[in-house]
CSV table of C-alpha atoms in Angstrom, one decimal:
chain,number,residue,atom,x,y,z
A,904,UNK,CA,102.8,87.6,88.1
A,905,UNK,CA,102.3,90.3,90.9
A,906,UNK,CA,100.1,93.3,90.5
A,907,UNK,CA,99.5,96.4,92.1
A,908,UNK,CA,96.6,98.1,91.8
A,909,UNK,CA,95.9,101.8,92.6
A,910,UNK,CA,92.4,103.8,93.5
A,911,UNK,CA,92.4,106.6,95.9
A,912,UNK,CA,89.2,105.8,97.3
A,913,UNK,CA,87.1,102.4,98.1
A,914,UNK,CA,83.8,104.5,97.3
A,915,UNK,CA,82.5,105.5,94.4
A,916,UNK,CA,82.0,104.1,90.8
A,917,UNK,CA,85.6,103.9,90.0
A,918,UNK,CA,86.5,102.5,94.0
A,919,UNK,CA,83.9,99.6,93.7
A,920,UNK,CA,84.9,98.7,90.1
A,921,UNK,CA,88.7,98.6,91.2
A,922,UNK,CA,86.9,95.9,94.2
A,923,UNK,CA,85.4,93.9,91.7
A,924,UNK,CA,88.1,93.3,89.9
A,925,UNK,CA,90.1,92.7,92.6
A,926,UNK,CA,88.4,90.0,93.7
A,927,UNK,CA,88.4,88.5,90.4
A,928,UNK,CA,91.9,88.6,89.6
A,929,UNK,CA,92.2,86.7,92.9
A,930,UNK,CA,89.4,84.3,91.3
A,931,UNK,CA,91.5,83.7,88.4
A,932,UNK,CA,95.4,82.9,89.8
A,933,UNK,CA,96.7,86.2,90.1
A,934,UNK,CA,98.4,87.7,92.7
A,935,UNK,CA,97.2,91.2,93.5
A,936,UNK,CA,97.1,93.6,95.7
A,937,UNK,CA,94.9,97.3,96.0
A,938,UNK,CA,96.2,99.8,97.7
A,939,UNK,CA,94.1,103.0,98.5
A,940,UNK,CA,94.1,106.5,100.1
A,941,UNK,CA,91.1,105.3,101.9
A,942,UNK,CA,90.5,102.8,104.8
A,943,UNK,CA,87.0,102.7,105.6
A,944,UNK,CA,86.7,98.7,104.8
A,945,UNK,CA,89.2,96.1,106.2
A,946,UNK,CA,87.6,92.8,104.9
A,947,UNK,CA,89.1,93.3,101.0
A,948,UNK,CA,91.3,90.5,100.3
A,949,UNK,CA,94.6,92.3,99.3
A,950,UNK,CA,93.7,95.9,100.5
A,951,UNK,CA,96.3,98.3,101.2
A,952,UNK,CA,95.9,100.9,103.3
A,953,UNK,CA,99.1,102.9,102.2
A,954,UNK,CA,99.1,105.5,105.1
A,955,UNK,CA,99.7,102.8,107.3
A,956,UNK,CA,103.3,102.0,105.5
A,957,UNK,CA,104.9,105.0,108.0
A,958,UNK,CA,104.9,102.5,110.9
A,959,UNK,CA,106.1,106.0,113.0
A,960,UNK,CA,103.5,107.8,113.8
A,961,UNK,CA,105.2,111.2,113.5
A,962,UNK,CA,106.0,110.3,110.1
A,963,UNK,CA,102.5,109.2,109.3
A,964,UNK,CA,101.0,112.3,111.3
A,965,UNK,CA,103.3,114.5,109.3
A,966,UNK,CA,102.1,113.0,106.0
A,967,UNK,CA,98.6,113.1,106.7
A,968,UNK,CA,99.3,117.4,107.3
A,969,UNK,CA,100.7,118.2,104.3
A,970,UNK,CA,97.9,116.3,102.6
A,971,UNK,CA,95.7,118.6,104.3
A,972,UNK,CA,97.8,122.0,103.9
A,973,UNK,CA,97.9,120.8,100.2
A,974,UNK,CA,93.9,120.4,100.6
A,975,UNK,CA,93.4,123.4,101.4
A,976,UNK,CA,95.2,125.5,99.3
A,977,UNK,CA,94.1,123.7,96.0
A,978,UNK,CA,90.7,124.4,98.2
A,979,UNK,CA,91.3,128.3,98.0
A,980,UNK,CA,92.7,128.5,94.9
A,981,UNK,CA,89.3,127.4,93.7
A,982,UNK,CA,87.5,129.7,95.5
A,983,UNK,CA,88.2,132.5,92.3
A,984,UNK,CA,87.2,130.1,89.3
A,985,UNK,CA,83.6,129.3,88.5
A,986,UNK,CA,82.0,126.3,89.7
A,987,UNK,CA,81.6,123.5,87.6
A,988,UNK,CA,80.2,119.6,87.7
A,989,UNK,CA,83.4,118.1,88.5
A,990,UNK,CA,86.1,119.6,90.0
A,991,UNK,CA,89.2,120.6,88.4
A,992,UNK,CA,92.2,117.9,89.6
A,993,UNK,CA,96.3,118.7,90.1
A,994,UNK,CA,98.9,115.8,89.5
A,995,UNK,CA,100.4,116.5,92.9
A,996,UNK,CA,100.1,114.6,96.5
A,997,UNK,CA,102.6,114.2,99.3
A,998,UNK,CA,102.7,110.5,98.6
A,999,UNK,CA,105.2,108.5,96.5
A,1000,UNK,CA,103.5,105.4,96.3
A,1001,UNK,CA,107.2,103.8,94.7
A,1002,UNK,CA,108.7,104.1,98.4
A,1003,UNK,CA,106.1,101.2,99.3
A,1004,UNK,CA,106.9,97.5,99.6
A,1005,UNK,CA,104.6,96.3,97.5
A,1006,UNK,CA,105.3,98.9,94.7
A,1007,UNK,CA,109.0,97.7,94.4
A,1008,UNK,CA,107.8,93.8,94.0
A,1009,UNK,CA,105.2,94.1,91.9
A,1010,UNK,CA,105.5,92.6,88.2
A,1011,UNK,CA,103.0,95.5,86.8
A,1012,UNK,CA,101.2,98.8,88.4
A,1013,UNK,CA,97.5,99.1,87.6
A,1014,UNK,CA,96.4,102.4,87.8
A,1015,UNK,CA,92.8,103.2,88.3
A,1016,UNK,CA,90.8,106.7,89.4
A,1017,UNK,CA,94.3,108.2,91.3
A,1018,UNK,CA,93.4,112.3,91.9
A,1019,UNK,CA,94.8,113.4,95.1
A,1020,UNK,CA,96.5,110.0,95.9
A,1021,UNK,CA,99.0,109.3,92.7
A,1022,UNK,CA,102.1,111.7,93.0
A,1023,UNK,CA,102.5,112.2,89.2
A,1024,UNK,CA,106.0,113.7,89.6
A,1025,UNK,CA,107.8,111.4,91.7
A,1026,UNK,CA,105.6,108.1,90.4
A,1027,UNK,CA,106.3,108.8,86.5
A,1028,UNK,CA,109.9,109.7,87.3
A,1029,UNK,CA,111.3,106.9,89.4
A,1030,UNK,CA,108.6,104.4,87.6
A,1031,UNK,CA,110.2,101.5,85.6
A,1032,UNK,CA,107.8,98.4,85.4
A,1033,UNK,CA,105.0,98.4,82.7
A,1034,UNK,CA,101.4,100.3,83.6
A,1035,UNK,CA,98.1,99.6,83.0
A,1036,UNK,CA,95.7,102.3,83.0
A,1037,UNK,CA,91.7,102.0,83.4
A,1038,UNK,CA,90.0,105.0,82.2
A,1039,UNK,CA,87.3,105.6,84.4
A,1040,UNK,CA,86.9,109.7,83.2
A,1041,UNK,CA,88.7,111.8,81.4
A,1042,UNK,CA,91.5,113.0,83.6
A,1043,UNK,CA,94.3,110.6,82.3
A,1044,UNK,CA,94.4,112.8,79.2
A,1045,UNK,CA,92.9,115.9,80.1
A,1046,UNK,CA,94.6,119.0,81.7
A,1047,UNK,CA,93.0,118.4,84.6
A,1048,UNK,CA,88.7,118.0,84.5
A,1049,UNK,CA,87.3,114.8,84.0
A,1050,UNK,CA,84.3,115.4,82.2
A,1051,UNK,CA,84.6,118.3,79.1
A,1052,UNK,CA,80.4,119.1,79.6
A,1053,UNK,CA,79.8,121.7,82.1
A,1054,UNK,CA,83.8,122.7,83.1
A,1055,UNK,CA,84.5,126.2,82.6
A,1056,UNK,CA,87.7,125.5,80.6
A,1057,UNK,CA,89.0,128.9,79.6
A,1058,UNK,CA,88.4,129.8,83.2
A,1059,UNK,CA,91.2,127.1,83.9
A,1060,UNK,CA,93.3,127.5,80.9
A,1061,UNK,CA,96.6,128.6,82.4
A,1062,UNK,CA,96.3,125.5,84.7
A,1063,UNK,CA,95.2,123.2,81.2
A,1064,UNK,CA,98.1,124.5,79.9
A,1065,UNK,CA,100.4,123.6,82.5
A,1066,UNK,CA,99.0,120.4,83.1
A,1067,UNK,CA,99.4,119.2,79.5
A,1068,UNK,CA,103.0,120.2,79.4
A,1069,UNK,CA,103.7,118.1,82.1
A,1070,UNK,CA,102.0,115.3,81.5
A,1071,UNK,CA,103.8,115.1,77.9
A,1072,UNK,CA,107.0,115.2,79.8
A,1073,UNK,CA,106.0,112.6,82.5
A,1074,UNK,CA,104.1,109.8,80.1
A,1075,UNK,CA,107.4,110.3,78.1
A,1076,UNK,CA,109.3,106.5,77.6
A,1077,UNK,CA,106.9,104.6,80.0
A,1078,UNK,CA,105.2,101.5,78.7
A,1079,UNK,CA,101.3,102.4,79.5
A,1080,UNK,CA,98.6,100.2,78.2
A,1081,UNK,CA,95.5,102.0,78.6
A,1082,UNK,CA,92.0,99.8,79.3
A,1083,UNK,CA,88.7,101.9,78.1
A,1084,UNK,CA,85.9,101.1,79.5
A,1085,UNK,CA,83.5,102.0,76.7
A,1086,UNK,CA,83.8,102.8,72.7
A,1087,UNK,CA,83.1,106.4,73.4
A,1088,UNK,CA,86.4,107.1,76.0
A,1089,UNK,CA,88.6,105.0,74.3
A,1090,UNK,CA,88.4,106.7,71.3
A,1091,UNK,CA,88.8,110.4,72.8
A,1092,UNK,CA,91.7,108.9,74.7
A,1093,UNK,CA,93.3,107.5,71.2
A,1094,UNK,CA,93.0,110.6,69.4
A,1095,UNK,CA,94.2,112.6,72.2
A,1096,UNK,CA,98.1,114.1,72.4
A,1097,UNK,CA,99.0,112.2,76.1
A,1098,UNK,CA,97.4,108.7,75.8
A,1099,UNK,CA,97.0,108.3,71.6
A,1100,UNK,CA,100.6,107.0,71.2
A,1101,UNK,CA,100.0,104.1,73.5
A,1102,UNK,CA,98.2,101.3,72.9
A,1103,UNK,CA,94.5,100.9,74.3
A,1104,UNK,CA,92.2,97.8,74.8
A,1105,UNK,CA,88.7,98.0,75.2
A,1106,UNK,CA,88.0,95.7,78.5
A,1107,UNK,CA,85.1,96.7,80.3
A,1108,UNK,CA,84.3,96.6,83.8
A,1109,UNK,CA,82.6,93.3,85.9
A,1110,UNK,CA,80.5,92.7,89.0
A,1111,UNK,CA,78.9,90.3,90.8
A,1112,UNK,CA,75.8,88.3,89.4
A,1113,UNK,CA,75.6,86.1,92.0
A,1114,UNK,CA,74.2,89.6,93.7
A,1115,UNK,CA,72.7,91.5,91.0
A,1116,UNK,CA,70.6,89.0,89.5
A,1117,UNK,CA,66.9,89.0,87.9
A,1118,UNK,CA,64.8,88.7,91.2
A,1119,UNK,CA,61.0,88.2,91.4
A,1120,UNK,CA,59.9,92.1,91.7
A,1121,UNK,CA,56.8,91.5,94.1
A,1122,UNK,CA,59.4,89.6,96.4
A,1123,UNK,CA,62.1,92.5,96.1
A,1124,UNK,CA,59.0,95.4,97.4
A,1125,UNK,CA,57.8,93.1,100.1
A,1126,UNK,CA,61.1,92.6,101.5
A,1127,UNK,CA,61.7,96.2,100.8
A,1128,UNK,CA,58.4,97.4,102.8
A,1129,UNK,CA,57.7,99.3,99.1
A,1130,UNK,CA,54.2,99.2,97.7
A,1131,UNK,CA,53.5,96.3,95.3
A,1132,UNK,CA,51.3,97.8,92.7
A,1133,UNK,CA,52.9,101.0,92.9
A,1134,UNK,CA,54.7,101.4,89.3
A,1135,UNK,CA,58.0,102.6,90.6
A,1136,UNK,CA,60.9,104.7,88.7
A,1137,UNK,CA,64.8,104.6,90.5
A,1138,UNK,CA,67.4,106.9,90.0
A,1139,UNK,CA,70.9,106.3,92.0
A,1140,UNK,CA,74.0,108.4,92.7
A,1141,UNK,CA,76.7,108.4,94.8
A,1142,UNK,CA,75.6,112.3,95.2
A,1143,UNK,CA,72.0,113.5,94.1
A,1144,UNK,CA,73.3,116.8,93.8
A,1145,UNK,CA,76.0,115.6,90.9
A,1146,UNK,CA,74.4,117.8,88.0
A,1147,UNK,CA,76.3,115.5,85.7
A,1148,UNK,CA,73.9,112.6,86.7
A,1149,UNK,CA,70.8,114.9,85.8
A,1150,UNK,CA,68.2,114.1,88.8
A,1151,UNK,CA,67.5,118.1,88.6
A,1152,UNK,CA,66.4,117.4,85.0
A,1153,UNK,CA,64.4,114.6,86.1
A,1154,UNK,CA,62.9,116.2,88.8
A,1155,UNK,CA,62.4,118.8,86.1
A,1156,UNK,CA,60.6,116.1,83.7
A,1157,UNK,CA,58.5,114.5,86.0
A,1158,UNK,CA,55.8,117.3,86.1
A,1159,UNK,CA,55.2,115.6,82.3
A,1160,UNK,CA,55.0,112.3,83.2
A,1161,UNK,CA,51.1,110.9,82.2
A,1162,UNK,CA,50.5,108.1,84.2
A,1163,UNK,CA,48.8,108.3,87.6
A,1164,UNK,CA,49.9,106.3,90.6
A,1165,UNK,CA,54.1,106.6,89.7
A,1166,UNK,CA,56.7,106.7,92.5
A,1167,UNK,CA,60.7,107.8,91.9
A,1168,UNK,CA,63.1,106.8,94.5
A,1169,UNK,CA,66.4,107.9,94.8
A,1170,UNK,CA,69.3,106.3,96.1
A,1171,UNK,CA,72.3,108.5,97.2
A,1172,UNK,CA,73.2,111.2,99.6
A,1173,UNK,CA,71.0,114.0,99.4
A,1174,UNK,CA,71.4,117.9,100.3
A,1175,UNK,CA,68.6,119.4,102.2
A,1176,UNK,CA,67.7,121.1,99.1
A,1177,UNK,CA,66.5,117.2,98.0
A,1178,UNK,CA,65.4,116.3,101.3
A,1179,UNK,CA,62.3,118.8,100.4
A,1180,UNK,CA,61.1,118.1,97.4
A,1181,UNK,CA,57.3,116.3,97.3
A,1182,UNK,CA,57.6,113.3,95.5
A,1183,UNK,CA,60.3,112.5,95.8
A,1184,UNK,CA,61.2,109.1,98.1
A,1185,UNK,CA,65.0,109.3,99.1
A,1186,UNK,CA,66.9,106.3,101.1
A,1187,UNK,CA,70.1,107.6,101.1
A,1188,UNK,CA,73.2,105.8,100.5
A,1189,UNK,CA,73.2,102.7,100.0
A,1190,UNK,CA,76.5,100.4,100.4
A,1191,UNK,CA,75.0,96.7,101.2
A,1192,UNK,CA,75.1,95.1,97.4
A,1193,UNK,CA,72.0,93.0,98.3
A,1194,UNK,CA,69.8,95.2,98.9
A,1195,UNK,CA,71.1,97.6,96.3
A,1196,UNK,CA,70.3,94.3,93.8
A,1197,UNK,CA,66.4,94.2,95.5
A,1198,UNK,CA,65.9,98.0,95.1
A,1199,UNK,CA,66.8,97.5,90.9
A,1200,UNK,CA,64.3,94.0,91.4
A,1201,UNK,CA,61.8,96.2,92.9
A,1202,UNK,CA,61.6,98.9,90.3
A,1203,UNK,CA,59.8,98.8,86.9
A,1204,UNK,CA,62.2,101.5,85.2
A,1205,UNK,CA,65.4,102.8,86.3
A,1206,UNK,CA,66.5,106.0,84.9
A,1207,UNK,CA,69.6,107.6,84.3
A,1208,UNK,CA,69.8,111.3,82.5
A,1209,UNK,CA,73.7,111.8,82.9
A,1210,UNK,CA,74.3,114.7,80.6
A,1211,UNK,CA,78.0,112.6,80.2
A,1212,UNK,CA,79.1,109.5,81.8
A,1213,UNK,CA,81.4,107.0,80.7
A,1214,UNK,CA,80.2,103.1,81.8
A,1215,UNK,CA,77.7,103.7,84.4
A,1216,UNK,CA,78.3,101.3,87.1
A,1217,UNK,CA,74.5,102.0,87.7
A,1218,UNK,CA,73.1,101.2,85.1
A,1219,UNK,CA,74.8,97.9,84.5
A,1220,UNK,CA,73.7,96.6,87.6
A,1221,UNK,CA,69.9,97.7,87.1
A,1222,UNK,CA,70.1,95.7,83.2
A,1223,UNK,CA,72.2,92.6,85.4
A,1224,UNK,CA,68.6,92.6,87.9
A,1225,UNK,CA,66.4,92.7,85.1
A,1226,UNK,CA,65.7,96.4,85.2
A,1227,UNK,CA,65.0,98.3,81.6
A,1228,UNK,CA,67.2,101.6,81.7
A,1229,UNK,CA,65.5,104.8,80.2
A,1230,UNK,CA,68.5,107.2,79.8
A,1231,UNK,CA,70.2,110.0,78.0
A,1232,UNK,CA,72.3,108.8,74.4
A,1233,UNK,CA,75.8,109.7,75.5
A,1234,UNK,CA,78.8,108.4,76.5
A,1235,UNK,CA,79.4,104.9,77.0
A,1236,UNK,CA,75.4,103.8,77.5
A,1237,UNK,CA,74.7,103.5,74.1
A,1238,UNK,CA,77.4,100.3,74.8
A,1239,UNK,CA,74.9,98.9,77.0
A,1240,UNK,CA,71.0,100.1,76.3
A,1241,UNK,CA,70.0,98.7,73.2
A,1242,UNK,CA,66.7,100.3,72.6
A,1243,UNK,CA,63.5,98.6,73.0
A,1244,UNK,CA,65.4,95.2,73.7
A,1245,UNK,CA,66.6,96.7,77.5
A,1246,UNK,CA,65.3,99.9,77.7
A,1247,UNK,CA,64.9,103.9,75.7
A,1248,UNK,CA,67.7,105.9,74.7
A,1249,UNK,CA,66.3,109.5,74.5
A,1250,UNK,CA,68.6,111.6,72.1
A,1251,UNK,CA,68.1,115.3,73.5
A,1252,UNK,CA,69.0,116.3,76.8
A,1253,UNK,CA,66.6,118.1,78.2
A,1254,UNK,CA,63.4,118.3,80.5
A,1255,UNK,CA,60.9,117.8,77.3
A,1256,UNK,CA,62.6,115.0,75.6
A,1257,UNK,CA,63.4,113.3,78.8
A,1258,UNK,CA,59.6,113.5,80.1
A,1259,UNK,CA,58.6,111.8,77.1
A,1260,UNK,CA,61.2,109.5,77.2
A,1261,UNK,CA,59.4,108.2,80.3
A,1262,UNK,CA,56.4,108.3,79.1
A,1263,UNK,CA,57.1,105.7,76.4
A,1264,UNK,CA,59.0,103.6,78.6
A,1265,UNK,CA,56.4,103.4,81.3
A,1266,UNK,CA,53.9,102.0,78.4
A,1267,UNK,CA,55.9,99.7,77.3
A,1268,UNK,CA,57.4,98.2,80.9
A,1269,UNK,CA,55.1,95.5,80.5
A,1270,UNK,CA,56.7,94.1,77.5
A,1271,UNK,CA,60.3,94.2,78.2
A,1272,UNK,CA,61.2,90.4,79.3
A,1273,UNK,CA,63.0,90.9,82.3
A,1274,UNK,CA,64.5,87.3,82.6
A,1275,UNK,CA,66.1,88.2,79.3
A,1276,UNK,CA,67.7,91.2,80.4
A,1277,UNK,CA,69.1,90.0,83.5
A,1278,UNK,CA,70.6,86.7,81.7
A,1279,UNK,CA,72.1,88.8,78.7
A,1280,UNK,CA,73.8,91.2,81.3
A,1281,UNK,CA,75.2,88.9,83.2
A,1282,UNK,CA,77.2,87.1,80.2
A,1283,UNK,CA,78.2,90.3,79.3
A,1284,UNK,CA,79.1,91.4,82.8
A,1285,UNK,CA,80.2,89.0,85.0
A,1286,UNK,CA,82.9,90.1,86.9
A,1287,UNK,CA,85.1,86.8,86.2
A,1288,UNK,CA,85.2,87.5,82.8
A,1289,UNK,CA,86.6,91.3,82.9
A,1290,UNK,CA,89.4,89.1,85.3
A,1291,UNK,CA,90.4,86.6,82.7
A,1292,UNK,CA,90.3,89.2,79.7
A,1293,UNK,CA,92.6,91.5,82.2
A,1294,UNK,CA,94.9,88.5,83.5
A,1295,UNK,CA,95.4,88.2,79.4
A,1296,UNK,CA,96.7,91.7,78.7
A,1297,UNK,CA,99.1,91.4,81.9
A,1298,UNK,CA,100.5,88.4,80.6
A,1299,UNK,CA,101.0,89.5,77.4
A,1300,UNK,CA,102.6,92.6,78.4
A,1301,UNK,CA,104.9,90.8,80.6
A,1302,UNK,CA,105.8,88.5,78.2
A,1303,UNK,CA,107.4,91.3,76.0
């Protein structure tokens, strides 16, 4: 069994899930490889770094333009529409991924977050082995957004249009098995026109908890240089400025929160915009797992007010450390907080519900066991179990 795997980026929710269970496939006997659009790591067992197939330097130079040229005039062309929380995406990219080596021997293609890296036209065209597709957003079946809160669509609905047809077209006679990450997706991907005639599993994603484990909290701060008595709230993104994540609503809600003597951290990149606001303690990106895992230890609450979200890579690693989850009931969470047993589900989204949400969570840190929630995530979670359901479905696949 040899499997390809595809991401256009290491980074991001999506990038370090596609890790995780690339090491864990490895874990488990299979032979698999993940090739990306992105080379900012070399130590990955198995990475691909697919620009580097055009050993001729012309050819590679000349690839890399037309990426940009293509860049750039997807980059205009949005320049007229009205902004929204996640970009709009186009099936096309200047790379035909089944021209590689390790496309033509592979057993099976596992396709992952692919926007600006998967050619659609000439992959679904020349393709002939079977597919697995993760859903990590809405894109796979969409006509083009990933997220349906917050995107303009009749602004885009030529392009929608458009999008769809082709997609029908493409998706036409292959044998895709799609993998949903959490009840909510999976189900708008079965009911939708692209994805609902193939069949879909519900495996969900894995990491490491050897890393993110429960950890004494006092330890975590003094290693951290963070206050110990301080009670501490964390929010993490990739981007702070993401309205989709919602810190602008919890910056918004924390003029409501009661209790004296509370600090909220952020992890992510921030815009100067963030960089000024009192109160707010920002460390920036943070990429080292470890102390990602001591910053969740170190916090009483970790909260996460995406207005949409699918399986937050966040906030399983916060529940995996110990860390109750105060966040907003949509999406995937719901799969994951169980109220009052790991954290508080707050039902509306906005600034009001949200402050009390915090509130009542901050009252009742004390009585959340913490051990318990770190030992219950990690059955659920553990990165080696995702592999051995997902080594499952490729053999079963390949077997028909």
């Amino acid at each position: 069994m040899n499997v390809l795997h595809i991401n256009t980026l290491l980074r991001g929710g999506a990038g370090r899930a596609a890790q995780r269970l690339q090491k864990g496939l490895l874990e488990v006997g299979v032979a698999t490889s993940l090739m990306t659009l992105e080379n900012s790591m070399t130590d990955i067992p198995g990475h691909i770094w697919f620009p580097a197939y055009f050993e001729n330097p012309v050819a590679r130079k000349t690839m890399l333009a037309a990426a940009k040229v293509r860049h750039w005039q997807y980059k205009l062309g949005q320049l007229r529409k009205p902004k929204s929380h996640e970009p709009y995406r186009q099936i096309y990219s200047p790379y035909d991924i089944t021209r590689h080596e390790k496309y033509k021997s592979a057993d099976l293609v596992h396709l992952h977050w692919v926007p600006g890296f998967l050619d659609f036209l000439s992959f679904f065209k020349k393709n002939n082995k079977p597919v697995v597709w993760t859903l990590h957003d809405m894109f796979p079946f969409s006509g083009g957004y990933h997220y349906e809160v917050g995107f303009p669509v009749t602004a885009f609905n030529k392009e929608i249009e458009k999008q769809l047809k082709l997609k029908k077209e493409l998706y036409t006679g292959q044998n895709i098995h799609v993998v949903g990450l959490s009840e909510w997706l999976t189900a708008k991907s079965r009911s939708s026109n692209l994805l609902g005639q193939f069949p879909h599993h519900l495996i969900q994603n894995g990491l490491e908890t050897a890393i993110f484990k429960y950890q004494d909290k006092v330890s975590a701060r003094v290693e951290l240089n963070l206050p110990k008595y301080r009670t501490i709230c964390l929010f993490v993104s990739d981007y702070l400025d993401n309205p989709r994540k919602g810190l602008q609503l919890l910056l918004e809600a924390w003029s409501k929160v009661e209790q004296e003597d509370v600090m909220l951290v952020a992890i992510g990149k921030p815009t100067e915009a963030f960089k000024k606001i009192n109160g707010l303690e920002i460390f920036g990106l943070v990429r080292d797992d470890e102390i990602l895992a001591q910053l969740y230890a170190a916090a009483d609450v970790f909260i996460l007010p995406s207005i949409e979200d699918n399986l937050p890579n966040t906030v399983m690693e916060a529940l995996s450390c110990g860390c109750p989850v105060l966040a907003f009931e949509t999406g995937g969470i719901p799969d994951m907080v169980d109220n009052k047993r790991n954290g508080l589900l707050v039902k509306e989204q906005d600034p009001s519900a949200l402050g009390k949400g915090i509130n009542e969570i901050l009252k009742q840190s004390g009585e959340f066991n913490r051990y318990n929630i770190a030992l219950k995530a990690s059955e659920k979670f553990d990165y080696r179990l995702q592999a051995k359901r997902m080594k499952a479905l490729y053999k079963s696949i390949l077997s028909e």
